[in-house]
Short mmCIF file of N, CA, C and O in Angstrom, two decimals:
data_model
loop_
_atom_site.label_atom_id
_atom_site.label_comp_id
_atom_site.label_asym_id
_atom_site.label_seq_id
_atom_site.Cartn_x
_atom_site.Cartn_y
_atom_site.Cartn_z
N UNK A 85 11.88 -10.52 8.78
CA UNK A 85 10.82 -10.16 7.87
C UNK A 85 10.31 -11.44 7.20
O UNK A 85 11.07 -12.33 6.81
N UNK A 86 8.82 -11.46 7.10
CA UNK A 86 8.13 -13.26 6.02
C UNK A 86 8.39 -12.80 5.12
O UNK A 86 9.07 -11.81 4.86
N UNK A 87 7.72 -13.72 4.36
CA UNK A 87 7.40 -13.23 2.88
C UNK A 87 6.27 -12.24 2.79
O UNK A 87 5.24 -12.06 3.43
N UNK A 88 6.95 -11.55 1.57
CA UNK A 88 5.99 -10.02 0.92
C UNK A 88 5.32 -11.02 -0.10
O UNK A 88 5.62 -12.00 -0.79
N UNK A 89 3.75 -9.83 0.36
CA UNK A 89 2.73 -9.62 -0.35
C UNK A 89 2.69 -8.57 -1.08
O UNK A 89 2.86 -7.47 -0.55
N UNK A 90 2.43 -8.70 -2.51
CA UNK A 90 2.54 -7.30 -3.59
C UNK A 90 1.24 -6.90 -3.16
O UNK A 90 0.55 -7.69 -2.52
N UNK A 91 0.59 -5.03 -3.61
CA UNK A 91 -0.84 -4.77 -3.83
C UNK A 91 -0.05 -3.58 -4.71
O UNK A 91 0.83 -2.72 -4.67
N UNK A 92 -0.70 -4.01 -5.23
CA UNK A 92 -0.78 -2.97 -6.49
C UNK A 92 -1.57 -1.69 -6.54
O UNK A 92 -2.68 -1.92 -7.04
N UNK A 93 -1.38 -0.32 -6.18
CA UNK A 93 -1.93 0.54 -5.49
C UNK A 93 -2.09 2.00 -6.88
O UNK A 93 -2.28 3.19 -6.66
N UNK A 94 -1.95 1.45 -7.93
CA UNK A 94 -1.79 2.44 -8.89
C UNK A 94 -3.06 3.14 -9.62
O UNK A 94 -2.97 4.04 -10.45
N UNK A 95 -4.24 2.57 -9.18
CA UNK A 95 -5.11 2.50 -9.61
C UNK A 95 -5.95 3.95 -8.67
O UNK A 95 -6.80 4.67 -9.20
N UNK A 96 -5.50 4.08 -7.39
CA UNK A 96 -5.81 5.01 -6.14
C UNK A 96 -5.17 6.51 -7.07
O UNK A 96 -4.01 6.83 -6.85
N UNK A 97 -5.55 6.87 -7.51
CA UNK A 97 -5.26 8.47 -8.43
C UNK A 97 -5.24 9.75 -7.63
O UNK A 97 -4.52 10.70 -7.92
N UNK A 98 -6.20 9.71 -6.46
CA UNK A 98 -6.57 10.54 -5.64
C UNK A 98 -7.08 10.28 -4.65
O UNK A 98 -8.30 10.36 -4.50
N UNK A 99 -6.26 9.89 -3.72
CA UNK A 99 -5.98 8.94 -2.27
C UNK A 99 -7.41 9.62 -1.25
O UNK A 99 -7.68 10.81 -1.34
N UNK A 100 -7.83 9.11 -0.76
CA UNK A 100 -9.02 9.47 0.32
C UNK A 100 -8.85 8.81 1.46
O UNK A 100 -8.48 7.65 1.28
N UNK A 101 -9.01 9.18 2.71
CA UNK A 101 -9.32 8.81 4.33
C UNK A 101 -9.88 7.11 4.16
O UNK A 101 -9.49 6.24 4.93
N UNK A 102 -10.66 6.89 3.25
CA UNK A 102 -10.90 5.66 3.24
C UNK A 102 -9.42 4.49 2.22
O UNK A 102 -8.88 3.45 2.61
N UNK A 103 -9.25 5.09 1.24
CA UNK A 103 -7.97 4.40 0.65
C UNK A 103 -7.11 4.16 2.07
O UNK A 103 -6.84 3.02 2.42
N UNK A 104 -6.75 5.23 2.82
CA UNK A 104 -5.51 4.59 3.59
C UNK A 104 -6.20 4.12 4.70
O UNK A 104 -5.43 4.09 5.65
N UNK A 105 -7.64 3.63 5.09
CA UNK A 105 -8.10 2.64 6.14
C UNK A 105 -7.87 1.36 5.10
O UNK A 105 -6.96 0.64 5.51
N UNK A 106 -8.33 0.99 4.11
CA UNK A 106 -8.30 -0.06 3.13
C UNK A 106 -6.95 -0.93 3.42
O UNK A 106 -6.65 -2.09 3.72
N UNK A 107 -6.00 0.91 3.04
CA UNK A 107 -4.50 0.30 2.98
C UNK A 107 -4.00 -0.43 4.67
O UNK A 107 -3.12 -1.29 4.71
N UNK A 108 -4.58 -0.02 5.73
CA UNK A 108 -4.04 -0.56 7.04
C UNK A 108 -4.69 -1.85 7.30
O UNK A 108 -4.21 -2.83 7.87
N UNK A 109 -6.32 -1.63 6.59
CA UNK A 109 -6.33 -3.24 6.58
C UNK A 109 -5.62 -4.03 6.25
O UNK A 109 -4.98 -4.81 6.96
N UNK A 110 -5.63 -3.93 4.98
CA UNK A 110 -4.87 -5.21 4.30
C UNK A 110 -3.52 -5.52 4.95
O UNK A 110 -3.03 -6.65 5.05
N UNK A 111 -2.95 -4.31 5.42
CA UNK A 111 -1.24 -4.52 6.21
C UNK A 111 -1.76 -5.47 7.33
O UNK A 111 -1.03 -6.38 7.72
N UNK A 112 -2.94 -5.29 7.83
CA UNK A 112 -2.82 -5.70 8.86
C UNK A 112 -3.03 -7.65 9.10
O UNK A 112 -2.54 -8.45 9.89
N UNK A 113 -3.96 -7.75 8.00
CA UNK A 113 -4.48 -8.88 7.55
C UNK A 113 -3.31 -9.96 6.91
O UNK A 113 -3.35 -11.19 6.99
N UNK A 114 -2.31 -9.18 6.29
CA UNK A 114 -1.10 -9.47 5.89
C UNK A 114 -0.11 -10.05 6.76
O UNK A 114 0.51 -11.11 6.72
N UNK A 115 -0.14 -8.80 7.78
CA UNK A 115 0.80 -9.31 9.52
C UNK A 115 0.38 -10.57 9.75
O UNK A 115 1.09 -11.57 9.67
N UNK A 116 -0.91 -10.56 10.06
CA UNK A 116 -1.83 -11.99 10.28
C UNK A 116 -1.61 -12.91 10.11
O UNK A 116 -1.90 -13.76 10.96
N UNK A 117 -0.92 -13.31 8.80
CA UNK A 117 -0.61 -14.24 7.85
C UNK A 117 0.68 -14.34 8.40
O UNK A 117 0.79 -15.21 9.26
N UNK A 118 1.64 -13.71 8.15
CA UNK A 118 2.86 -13.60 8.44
C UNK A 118 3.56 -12.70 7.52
O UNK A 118 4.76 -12.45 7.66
N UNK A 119 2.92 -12.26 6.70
CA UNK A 119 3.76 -11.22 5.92
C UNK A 119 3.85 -9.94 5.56
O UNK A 119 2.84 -9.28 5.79
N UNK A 120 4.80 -9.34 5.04
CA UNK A 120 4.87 -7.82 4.89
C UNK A 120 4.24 -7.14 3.78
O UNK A 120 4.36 -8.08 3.00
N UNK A 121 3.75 -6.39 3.20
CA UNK A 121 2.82 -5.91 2.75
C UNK A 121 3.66 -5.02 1.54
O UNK A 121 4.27 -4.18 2.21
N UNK A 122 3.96 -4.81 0.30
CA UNK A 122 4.53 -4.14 -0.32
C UNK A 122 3.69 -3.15 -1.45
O UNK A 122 3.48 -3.45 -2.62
N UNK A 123 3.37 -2.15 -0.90
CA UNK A 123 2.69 -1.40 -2.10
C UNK A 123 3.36 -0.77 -3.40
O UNK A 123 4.36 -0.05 -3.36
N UNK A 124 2.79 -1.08 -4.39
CA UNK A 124 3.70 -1.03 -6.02
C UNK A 124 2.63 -0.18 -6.61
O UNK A 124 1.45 -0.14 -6.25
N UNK A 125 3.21 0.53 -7.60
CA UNK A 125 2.70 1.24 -8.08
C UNK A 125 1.79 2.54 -7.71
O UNK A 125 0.80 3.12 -8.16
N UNK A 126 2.96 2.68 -6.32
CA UNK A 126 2.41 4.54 -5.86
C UNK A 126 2.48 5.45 -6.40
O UNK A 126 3.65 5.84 -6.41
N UNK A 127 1.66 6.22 -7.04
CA UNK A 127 1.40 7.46 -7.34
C UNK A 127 1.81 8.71 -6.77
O UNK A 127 1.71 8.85 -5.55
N UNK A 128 2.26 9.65 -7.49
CA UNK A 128 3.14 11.26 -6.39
C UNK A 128 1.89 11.30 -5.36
O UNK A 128 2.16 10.92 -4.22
N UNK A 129 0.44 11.75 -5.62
CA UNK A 129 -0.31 11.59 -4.58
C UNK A 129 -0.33 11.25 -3.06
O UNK A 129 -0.34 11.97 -2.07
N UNK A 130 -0.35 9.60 -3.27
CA UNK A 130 -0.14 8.65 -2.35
C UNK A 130 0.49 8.44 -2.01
O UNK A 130 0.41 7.97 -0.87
N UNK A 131 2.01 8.63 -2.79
CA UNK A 131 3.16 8.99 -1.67
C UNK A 131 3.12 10.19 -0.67
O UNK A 131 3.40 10.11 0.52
N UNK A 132 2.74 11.24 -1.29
CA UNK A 132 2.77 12.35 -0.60
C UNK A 132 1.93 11.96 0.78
O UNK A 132 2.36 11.95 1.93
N UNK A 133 0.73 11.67 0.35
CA UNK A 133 -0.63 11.43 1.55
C UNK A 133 0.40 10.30 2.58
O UNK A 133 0.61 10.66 3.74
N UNK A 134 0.81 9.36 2.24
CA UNK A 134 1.71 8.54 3.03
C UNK A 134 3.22 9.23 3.87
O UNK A 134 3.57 8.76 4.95
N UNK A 135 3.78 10.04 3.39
CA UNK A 135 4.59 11.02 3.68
C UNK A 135 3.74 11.79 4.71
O UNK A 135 3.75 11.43 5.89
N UNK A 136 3.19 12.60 4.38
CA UNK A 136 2.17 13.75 5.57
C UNK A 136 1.79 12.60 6.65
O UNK A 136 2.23 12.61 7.80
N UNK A 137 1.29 12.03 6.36
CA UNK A 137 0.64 10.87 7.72
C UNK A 137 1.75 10.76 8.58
O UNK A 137 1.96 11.33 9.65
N UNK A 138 2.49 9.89 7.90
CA UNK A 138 3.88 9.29 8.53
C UNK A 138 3.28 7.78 8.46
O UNK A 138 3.56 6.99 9.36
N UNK A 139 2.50 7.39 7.43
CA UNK A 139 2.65 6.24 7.24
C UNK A 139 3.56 5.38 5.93
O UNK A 139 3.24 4.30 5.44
N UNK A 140 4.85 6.29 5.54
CA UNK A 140 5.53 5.94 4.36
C UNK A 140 6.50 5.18 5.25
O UNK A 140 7.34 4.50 4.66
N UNK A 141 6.51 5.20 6.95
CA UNK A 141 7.27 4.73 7.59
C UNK A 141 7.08 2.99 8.24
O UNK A 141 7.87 2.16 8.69
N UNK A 142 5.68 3.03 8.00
CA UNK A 142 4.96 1.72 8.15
C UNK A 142 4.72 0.62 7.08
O UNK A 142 4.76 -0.60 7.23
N UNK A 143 4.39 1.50 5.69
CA UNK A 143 4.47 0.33 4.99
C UNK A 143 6.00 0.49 3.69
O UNK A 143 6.76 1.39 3.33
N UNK A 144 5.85 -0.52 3.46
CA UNK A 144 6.73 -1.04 2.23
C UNK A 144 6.36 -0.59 1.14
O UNK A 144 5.27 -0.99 0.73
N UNK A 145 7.20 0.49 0.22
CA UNK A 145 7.06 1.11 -0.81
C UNK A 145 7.38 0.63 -1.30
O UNK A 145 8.32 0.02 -0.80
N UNK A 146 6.99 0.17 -3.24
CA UNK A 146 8.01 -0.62 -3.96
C UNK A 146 7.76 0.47 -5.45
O UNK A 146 6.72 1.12 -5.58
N UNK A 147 8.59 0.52 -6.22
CA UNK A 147 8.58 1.30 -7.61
C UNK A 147 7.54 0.99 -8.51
O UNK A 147 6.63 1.73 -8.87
N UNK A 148 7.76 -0.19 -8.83
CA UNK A 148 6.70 -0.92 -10.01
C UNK A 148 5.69 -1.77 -9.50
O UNK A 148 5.82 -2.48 -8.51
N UNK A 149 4.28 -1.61 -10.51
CA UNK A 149 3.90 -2.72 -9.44
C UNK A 149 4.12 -4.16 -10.17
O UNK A 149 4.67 -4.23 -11.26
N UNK A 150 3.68 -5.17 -9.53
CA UNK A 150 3.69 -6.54 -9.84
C UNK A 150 3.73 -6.82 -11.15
O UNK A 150 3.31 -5.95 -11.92
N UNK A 151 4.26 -8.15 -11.70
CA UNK A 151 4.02 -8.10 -13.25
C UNK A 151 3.26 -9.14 -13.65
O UNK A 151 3.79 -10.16 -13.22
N UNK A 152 2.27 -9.38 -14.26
CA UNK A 152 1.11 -9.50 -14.63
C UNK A 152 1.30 -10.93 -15.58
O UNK A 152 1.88 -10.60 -16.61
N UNK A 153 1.04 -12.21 -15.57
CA UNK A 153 0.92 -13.37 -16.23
C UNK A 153 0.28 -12.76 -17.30
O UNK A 153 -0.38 -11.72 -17.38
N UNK A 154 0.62 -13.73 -18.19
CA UNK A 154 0.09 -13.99 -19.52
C UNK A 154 0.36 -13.18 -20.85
O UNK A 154 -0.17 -13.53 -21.91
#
Protein backbone atom coordinates (compact mmCIF):
# COMPACT_ATOMS: atom_id res chain seq x y z
CA UNK A 1 0.00 0.00 0.00
CA UNK A 2 1.62 4.12 -0.80
CA UNK A 3 0.82 6.65 1.01
CA UNK A 4 -2.96 7.70 1.88
CA UNK A 5 -4.67 10.54 0.67
CA UNK A 6 -7.42 11.96 3.20
CA UNK A 7 -10.96 13.41 1.41
CA UNK A 8 -13.04 14.48 3.61
CA UNK A 9 -16.51 13.29 2.52
CA UNK A 10 -18.78 14.74 5.32
CA UNK A 11 -20.11 17.39 3.64
CA UNK A 12 -22.09 14.64 0.92
CA UNK A 13 -25.48 14.52 3.38
CA UNK A 14 -27.38 12.79 0.70
CA UNK A 15 -25.13 10.77 -1.57
CA UNK A 16 -26.24 10.86 -5.44
CA UNK A 17 -25.06 8.66 -8.66
CA UNK A 18 -22.88 11.57 -9.29
CA UNK A 19 -21.13 11.81 -5.57
CA UNK A 20 -19.97 8.19 -6.06
CA UNK A 21 -18.64 8.92 -9.90
CA UNK A 22 -16.72 12.02 -8.14
CA UNK A 23 -15.77 9.48 -5.45
CA UNK A 24 -14.13 6.81 -8.21
CA UNK A 25 -12.52 9.60 -9.73
CA UNK A 26 -10.58 10.87 -7.30
CA UNK A 27 -9.65 6.97 -6.19
CA UNK A 28 -8.66 6.69 -9.34
CA UNK A 29 -6.51 9.81 -9.86
CA UNK A 30 -5.08 8.89 -6.45
CA UNK A 31 -3.96 5.19 -7.82
CA UNK A 32 -2.28 7.40 -10.46
CA UNK A 33 -0.18 9.02 -8.12
CA UNK A 34 0.52 6.11 -6.15
CA UNK A 35 -1.79 6.31 -3.42
CA UNK A 36 -4.71 5.02 -1.52
CA UNK A 37 -7.54 7.08 -1.10
CA UNK A 38 -9.10 7.34 2.50
CA UNK A 39 -12.57 8.73 2.90
CA UNK A 40 -13.21 10.51 6.49
CA UNK A 41 -15.99 11.69 7.60
CA UNK A 42 -18.78 9.22 6.17
CA UNK A 43 -22.07 9.80 6.91
CA UNK A 44 -24.82 6.64 7.83
CA UNK A 45 -26.01 7.59 4.24
CA UNK A 46 -22.87 7.08 2.37
CA UNK A 47 -21.93 4.34 4.12
CA UNK A 48 -24.99 2.67 3.47
CA UNK A 49 -24.95 3.82 -0.49
CA UNK A 50 -21.23 2.37 -0.35
CA UNK A 51 -22.42 -0.87 1.39
CA UNK A 52 -25.46 -1.52 -1.29
CA UNK A 53 -22.96 -0.88 -4.24
CA UNK A 54 -20.25 -2.97 -2.84
CA UNK A 55 -18.08 -0.19 -3.08
CA UNK A 56 -17.29 -0.08 0.93
CA UNK A 57 -15.02 -2.91 -0.42
CA UNK A 58 -12.95 -0.67 -2.73
CA UNK A 59 -12.36 2.24 -0.91
CA UNK A 60 -10.78 3.08 2.47
CA UNK A 61 -13.16 4.08 5.17
CA UNK A 62 -11.76 6.17 7.91
CA UNK A 63 -13.95 7.49 11.20
CA UNK A 64 -12.94 11.13 11.44
CA UNK A 65 -12.15 13.25 8.93
CA UNK A 66 -8.76 15.04 8.64
CA UNK A 67 -7.77 17.64 11.18
CA UNK A 68 -7.72 20.98 10.08
CA UNK A 69 -4.48 23.56 10.67
CA UNK A 70 -4.74 26.51 12.45
Amino acid sequence: MGPIERYDVSTIERPTREDLEQLARRRLEARRRGCELLLTGVGERLRLLLAVTGLDEVFLIGETPPETEG
